[in-house]
PDB file of C-alpha atoms in Angstrom:
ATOM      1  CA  UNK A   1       4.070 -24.521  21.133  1.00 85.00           C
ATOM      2  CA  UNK A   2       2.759 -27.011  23.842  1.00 93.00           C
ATOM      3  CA  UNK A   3       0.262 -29.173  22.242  1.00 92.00           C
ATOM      4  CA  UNK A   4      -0.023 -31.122  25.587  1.00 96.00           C
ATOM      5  CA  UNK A   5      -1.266 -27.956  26.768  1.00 96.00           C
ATOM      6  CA  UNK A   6      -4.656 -28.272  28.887  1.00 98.00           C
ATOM      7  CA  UNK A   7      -6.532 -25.181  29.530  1.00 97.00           C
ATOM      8  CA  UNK A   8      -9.237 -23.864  31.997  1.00 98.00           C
ATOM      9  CA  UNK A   9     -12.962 -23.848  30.712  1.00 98.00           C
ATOM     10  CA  UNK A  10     -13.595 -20.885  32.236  1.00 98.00           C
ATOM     11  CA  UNK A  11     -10.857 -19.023  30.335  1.00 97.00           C
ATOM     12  CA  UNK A  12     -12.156 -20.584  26.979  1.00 97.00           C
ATOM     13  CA  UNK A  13     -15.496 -19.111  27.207  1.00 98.00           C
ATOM     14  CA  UNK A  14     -14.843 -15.774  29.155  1.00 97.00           C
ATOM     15  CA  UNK A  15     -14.916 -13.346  26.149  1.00 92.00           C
ATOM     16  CA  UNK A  16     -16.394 -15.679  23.687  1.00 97.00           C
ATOM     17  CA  UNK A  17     -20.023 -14.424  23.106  1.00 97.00           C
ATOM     18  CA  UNK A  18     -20.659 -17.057  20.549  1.00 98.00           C
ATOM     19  CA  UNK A  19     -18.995 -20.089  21.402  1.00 98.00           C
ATOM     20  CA  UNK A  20     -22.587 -21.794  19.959  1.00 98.00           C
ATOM     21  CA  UNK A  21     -23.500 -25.269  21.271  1.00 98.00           C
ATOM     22  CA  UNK A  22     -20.463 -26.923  23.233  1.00 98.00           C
ATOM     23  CA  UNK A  23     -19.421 -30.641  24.541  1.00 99.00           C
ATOM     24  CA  UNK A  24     -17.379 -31.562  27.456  1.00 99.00           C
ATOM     25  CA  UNK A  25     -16.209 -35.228  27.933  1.00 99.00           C
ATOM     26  CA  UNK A  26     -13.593 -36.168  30.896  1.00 98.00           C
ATOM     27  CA  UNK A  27     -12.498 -37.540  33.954  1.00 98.00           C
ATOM     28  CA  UNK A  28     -12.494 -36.555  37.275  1.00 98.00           C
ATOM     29  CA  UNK A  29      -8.285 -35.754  39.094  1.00 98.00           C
ATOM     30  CA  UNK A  30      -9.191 -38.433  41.371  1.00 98.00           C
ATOM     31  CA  UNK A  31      -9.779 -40.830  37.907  1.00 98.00           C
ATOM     32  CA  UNK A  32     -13.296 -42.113  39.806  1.00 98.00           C
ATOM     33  CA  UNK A  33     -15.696 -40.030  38.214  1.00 98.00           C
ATOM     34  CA  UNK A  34     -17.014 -39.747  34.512  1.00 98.00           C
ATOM     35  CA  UNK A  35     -17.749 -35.698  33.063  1.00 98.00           C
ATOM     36  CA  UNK A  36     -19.984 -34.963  30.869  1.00 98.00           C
ATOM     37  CA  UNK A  37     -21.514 -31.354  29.968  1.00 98.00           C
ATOM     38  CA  UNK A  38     -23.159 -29.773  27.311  1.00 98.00           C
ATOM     39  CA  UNK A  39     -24.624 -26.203  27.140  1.00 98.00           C
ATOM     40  CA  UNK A  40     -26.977 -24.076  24.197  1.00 98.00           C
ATOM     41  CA  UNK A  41     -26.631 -20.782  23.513  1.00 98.00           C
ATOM     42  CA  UNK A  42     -28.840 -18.551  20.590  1.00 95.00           C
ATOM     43  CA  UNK A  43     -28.936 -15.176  19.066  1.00 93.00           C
ATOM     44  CA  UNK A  44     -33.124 -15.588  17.602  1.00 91.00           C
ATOM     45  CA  UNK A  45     -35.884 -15.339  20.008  1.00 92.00           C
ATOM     46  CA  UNK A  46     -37.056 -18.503  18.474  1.00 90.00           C
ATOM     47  CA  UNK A  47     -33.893 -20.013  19.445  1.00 93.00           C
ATOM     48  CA  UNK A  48     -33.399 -18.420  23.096  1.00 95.00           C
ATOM     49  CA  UNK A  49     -36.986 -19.893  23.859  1.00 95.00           C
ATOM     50  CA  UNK A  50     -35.704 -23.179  24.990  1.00 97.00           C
ATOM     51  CA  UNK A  51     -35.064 -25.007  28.513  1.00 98.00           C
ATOM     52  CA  UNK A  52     -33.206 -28.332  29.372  1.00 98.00           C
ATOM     53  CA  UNK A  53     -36.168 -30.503  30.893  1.00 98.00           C
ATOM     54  CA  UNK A  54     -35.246 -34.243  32.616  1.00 98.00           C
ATOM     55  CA  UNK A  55     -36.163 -37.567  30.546  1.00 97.00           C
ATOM     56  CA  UNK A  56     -35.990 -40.880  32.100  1.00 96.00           C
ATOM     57  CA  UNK A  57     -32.977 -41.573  29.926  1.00 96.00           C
ATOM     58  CA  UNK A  58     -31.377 -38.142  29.815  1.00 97.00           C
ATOM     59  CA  UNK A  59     -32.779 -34.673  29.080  1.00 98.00           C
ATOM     60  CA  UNK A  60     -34.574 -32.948  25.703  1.00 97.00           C
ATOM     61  CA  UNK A  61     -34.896 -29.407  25.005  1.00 97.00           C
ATOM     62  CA  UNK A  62     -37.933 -27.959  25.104  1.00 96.00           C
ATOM     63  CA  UNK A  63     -39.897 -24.459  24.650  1.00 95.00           C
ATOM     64  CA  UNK A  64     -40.008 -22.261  27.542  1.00 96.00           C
ATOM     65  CA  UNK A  65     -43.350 -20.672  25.952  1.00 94.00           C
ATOM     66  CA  UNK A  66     -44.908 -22.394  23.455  1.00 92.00           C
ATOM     67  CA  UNK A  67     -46.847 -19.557  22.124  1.00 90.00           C
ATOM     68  CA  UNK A  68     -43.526 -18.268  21.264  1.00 89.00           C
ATOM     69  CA  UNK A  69     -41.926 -21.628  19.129  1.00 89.00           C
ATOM     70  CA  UNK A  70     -41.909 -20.566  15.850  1.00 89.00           C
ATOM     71  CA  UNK A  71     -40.128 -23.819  14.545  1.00 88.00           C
ATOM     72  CA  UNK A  72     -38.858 -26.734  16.470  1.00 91.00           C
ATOM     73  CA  UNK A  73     -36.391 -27.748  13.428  1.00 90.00           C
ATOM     74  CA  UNK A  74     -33.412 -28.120  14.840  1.00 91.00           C
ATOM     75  CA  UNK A  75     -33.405 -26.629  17.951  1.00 93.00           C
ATOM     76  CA  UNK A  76     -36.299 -29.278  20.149  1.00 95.00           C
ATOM     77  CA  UNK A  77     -34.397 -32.466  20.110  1.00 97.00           C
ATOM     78  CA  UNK A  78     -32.990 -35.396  22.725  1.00 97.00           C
ATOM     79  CA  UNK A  79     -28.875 -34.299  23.315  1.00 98.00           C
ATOM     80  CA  UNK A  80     -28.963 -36.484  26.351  1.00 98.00           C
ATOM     81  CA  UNK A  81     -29.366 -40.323  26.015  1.00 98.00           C
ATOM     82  CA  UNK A  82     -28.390 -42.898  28.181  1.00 98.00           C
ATOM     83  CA  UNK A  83     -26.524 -46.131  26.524  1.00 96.00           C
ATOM     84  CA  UNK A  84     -26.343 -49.084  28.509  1.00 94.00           C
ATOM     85  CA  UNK A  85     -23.830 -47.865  31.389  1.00 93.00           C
ATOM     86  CA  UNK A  86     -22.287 -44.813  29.119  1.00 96.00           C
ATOM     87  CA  UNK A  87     -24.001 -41.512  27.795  1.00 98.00           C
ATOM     88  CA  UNK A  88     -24.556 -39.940  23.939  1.00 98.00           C
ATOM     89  CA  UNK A  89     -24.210 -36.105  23.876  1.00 98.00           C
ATOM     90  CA  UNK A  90     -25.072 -34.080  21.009  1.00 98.00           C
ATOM     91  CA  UNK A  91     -26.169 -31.183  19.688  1.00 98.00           C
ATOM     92  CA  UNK A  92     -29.115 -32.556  17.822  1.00 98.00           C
ATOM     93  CA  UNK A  93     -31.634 -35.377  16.875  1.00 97.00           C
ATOM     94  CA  UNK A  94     -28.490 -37.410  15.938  1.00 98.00           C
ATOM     95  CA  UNK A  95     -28.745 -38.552  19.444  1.00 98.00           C
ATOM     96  CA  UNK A  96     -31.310 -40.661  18.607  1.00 98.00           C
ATOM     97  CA  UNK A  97     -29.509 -41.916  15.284  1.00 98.00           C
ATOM     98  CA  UNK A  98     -26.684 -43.112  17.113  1.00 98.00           C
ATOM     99  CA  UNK A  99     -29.129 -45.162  19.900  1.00 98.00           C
ATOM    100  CA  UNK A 100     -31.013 -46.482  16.975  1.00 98.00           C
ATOM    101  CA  UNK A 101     -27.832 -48.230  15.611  1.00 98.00           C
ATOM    102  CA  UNK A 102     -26.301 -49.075  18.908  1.00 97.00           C
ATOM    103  CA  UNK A 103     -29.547 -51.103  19.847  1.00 96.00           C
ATOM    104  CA  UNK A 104     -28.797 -52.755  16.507  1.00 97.00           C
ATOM    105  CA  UNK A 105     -24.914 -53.380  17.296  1.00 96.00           C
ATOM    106  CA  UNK A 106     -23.655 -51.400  14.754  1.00 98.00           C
ATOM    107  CA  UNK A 107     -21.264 -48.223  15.310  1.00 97.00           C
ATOM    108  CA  UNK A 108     -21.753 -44.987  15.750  1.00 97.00           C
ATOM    109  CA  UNK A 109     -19.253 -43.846  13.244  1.00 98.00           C
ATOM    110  CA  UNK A 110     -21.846 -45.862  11.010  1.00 98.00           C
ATOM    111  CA  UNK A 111     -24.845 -43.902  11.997  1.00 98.00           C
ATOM    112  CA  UNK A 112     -23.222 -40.278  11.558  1.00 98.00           C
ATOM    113  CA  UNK A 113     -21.982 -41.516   8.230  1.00 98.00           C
ATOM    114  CA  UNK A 114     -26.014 -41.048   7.613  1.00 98.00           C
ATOM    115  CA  UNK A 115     -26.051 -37.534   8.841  1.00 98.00           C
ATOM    116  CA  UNK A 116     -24.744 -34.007   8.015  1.00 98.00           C
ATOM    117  CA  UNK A 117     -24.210 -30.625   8.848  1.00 98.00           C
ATOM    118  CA  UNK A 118     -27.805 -28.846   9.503  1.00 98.00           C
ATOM    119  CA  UNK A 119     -29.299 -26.936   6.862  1.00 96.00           C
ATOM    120  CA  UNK A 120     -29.274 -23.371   7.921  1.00 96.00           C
ATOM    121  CA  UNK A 121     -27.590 -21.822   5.280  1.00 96.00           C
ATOM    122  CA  UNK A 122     -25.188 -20.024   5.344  1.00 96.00           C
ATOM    123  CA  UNK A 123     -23.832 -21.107   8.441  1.00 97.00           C
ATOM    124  CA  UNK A 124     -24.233 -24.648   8.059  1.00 98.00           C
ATOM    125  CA  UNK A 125     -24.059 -25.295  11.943  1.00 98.00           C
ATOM    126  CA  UNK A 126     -21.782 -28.401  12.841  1.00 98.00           C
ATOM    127  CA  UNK A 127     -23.158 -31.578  14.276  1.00 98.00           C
ATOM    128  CA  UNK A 128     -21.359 -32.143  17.287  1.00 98.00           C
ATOM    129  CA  UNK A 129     -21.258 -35.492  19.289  1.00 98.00           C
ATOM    130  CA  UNK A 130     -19.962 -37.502  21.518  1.00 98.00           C
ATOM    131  CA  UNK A 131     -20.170 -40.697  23.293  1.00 98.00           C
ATOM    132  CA  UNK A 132     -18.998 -41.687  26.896  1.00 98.00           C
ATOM    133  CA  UNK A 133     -18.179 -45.366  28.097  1.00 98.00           C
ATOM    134  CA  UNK A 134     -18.906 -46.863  31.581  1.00 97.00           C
ATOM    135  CA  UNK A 135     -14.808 -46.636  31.750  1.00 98.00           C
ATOM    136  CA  UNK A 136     -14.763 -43.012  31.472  1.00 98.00           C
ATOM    137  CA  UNK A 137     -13.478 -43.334  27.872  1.00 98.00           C
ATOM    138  CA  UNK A 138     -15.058 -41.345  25.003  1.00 98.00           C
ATOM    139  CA  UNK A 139     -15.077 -40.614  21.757  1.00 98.00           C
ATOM    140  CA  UNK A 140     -15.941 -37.530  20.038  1.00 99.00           C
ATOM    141  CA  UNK A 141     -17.331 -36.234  16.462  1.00 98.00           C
ATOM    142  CA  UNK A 142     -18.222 -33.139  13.962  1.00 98.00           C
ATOM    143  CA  UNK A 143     -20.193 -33.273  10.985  1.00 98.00           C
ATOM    144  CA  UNK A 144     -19.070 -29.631   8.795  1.00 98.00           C
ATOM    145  CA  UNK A 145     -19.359 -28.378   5.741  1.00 98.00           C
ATOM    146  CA  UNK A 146     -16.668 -29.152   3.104  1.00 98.00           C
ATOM    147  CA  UNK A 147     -17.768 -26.398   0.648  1.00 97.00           C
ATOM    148  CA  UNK A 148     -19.400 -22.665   1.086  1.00 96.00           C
ATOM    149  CA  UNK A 149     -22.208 -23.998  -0.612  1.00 97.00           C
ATOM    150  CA  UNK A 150     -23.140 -26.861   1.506  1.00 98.00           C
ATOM    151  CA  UNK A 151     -22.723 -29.403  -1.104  1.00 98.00           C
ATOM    152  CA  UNK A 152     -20.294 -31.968   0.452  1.00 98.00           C
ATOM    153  CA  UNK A 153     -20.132 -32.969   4.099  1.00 98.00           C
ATOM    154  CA  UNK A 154     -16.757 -33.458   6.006  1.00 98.00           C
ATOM    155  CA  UNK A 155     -16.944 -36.250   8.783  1.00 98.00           C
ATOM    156  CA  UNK A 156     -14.131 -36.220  11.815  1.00 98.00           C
ATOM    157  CA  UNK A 157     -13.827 -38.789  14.704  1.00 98.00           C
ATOM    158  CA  UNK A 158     -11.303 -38.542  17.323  1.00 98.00           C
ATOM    159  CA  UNK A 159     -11.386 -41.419  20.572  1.00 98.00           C
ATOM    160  CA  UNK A 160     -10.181 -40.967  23.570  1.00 98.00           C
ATOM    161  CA  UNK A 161      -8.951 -43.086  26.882  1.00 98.00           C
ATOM    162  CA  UNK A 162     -10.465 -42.260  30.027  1.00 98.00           C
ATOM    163  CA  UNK A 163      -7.046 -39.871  31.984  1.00 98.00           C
ATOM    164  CA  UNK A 164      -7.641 -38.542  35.459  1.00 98.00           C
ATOM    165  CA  UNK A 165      -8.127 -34.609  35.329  1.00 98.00           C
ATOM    166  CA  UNK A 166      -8.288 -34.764  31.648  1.00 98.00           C
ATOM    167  CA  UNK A 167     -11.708 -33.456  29.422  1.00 98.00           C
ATOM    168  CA  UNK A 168     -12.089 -32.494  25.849  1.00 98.00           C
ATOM    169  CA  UNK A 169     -14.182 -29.253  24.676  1.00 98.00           C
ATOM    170  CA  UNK A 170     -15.709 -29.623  20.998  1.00 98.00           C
ATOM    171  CA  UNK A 171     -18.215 -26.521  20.022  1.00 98.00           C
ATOM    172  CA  UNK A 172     -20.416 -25.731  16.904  1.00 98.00           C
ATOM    173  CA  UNK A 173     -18.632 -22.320  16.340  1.00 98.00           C
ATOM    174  CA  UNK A 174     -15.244 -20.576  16.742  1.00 98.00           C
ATOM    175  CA  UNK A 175     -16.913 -17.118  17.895  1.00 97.00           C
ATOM    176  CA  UNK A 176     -19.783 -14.886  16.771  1.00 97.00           C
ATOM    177  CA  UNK A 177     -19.703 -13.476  13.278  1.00 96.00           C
ATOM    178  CA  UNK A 178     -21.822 -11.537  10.558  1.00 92.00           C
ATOM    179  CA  UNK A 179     -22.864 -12.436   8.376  1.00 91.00           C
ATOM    180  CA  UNK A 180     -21.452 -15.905   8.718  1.00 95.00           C
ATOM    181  CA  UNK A 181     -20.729 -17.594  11.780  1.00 97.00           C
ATOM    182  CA  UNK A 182     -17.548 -19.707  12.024  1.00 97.00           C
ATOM    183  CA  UNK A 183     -17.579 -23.292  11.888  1.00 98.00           C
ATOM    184  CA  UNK A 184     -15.239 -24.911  14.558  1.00 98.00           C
ATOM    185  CA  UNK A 185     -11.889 -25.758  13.580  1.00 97.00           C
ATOM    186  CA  UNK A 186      -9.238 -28.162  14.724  1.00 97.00           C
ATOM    187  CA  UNK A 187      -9.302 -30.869  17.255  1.00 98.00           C
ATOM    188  CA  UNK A 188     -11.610 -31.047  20.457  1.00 98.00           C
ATOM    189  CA  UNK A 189      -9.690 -29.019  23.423  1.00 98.00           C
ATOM    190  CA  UNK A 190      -7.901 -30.376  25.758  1.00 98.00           C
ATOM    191  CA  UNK A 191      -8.925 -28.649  29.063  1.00 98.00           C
ATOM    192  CA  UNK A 192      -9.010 -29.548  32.715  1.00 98.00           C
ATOM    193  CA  UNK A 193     -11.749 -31.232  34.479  1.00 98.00           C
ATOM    194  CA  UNK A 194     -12.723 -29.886  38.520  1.00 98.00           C
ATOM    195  CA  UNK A 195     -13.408 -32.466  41.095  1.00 98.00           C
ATOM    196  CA  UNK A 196     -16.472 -31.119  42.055  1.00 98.00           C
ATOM    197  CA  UNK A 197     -19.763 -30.665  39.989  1.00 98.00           C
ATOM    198  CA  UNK A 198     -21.160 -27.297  41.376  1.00 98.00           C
ATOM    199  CA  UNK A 199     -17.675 -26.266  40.852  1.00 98.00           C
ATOM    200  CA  UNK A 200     -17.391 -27.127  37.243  1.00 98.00           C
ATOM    201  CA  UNK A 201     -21.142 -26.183  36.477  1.00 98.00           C
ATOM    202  CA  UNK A 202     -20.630 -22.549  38.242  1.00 98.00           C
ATOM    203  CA  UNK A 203     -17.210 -22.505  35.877  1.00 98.00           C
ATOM    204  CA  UNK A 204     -19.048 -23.151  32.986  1.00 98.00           C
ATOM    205  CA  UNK A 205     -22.514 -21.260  33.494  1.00 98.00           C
ATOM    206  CA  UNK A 206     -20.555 -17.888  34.840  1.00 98.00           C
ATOM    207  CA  UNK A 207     -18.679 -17.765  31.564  1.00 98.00           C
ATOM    208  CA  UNK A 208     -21.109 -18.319  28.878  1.00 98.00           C
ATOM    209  CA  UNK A 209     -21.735 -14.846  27.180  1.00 98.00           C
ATOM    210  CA  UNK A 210     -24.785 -13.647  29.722  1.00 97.00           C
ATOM    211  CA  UNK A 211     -27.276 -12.529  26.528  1.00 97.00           C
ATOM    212  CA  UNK A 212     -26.817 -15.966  24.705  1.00 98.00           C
ATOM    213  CA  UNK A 213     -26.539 -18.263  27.170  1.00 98.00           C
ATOM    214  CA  UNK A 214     -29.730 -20.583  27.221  1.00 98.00           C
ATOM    215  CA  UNK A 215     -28.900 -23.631  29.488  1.00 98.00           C
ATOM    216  CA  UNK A 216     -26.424 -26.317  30.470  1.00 98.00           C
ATOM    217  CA  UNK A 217     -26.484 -29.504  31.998  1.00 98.00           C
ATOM    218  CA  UNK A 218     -23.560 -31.257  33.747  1.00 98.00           C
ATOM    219  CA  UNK A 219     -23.269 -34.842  34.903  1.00 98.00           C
ATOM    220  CA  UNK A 220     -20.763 -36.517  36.861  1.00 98.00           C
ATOM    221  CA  UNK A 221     -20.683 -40.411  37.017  1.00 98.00           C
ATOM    222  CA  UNK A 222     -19.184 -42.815  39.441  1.00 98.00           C
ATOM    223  CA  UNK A 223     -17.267 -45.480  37.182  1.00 98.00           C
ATOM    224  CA  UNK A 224     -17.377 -48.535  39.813  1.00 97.00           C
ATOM    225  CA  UNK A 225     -20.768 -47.824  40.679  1.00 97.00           C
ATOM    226  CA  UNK A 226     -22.594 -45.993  37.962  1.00 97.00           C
ATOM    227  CA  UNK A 227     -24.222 -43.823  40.230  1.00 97.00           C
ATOM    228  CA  UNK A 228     -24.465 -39.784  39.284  1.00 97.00           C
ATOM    229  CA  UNK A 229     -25.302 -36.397  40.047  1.00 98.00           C
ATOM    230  CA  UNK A 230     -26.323 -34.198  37.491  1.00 98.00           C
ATOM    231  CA  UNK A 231     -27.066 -30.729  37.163  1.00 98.00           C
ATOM    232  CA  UNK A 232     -29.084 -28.750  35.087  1.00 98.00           C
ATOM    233  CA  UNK A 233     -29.082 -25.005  34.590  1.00 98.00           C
ATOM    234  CA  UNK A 234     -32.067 -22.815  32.703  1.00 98.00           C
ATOM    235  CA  UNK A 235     -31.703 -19.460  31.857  1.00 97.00           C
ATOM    236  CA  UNK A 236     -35.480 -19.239  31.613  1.00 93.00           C
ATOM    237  CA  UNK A 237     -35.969 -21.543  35.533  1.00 82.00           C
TER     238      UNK A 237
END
C-alpha cells in the first residue's frame, strides 16, 4: 500500500453519485499558484434549488427560485470568505465563525471547537472546512458524529505545507446510501492539482454525478501577487 499515493480528481468522483459537499486545497506543479475548490451536490428539491452567486469577499449560496426555498437551514450560507491574503472554505455558516474569531486573533481550531455536525438526523452531515494561507499552505477540518445518536461530536484537524502539484480532497460523505448516508472517513485525499483552471474546473464539473450536481466554484491564486481567477459553475445558469 502506497500511502504517498496521489490520485486524479476526476477518477475520485467518476462513479460516485453522492460524494455530498467536497473541498479542494493545493498548489499549482509550477508551486506559483494557490487551489482552492469547493462544489454542492443534493438529492431534495429544496436542496437542488441553489446557485453559487459572487460576494465582494467570496461567494454565498443562494435560491435559484425563491418560490421554491422551503428552508434555508443549512443549505443558504457564506462557504467562500476572504481572510486577509488567504481564503476560508466550508460547507456551511461556520465560515463566518471562523472570520469572526480570526478578526479577534484567536484560532480557528478555537472557533470550530464551538460548532458541530448539522442536525439532520440521521445523517448528521459533516462540517467540512478549510483554510488557505497567502503561502499556499492550508489547513483542513471535519466536525462528525461520534455516536448514531448524535450525542457527542468528534473534531479532526490536519495542516498542511504549501507542495507544488499537491491538493487535498475532504467531502461530507463516502457515497450515497439509504437510509443513511455515510459520513466521510479517514484523512483528506491526497490528489493532484492541474496547472490550468478551466482544466481543473472541467475535471471536476464533468465528474460530479450529472442528477446531483448543483454548482462549483474554483479559484486559483497567484502567491507573489495575490491576484486570481476564479470560476464559478451553476447547474441552474
Amino acid at each position: 500500500m502506497n500511502v504517498y499515493e496521489i490520485g486524479n480528481m476526476g477518477e475520485k468522483l467518476a462513479g460516485n453519485t453522492y460524494p455530498g459537499r467536497g473541498i479542494v486545497l493545493g498548489v499549482t506543479p509550477d508551486g506559483k499558484k494557490a487551489v482552492a475548490a469547493y462544489f454542492i451536490m443534493g438529492r431534495s428539491v429544496n436542496s437542488r434549488n441553489r446557485v453559487f452567486c459572487v460576494e465582494p469577499d467570496g461567494i454565498r449560496t443562494e435560491a435559484h427560485d425563491p418560490a421554491l426555498m422551503k428552508d434555508p437551514h443549512l443549505i443558504i450560507y457564506h462557504p467562500v470568505r476572504a481572510l486577509g491574503k488567504g481564503l476560508i472554505v466550508t460547507n456551511g455558516d461556520q465560515t463566518d465563525t471562523i472570520w469572526e474569531f480570526a478578526a479577534r486573533g484567536e484560532s480557528w481550531e478555537a472557533a470550530l471547537r464551538t460548532r458541530q455536525f448539522e442536525d439532520d438526523a440521521p445523517n448528521w452531515t459533516p462540517r467540512i472546512s478549510g483554510i488557505q494561507a497567502g503561502d499556499g499552505s492550508y489547513k483542513l477540518s471535519i466536525l462528525k458524529a461520534a455516536d448514531p445518536e448524535g450525542k457527542a461530536c468528534a473534531r479532526f484537524f490536519w495542516e498542511y505545507p504549501a507542495t507544488a502539484g499537491l491538493g487535498h480532497f475532504l467531502h461530507t460523505y463516502v457515497c450515497d446510501g439509504n437510509p443513511v448516508i455515510p459520513t466521510f472517513q479517514g484523512e483528506p485525499e491526497r490528489v493532484e492539482i492541474p496547472a490550468k483552471l478551466e482544466d481543473f474546473a472541467e475535471q471536476l464539473w464533468n465528474n460530479l454525478d450529472e442528477n446531483n450536481k448543483i454548482s462549483l466554484f474554483v479559484r486559483y491564486t497567484d502567491i507573489e501577487t495575490g491576484a486570481y481567477e476564479q470560476k464559478i459553475i451553476n447547474k441552474h445558469c
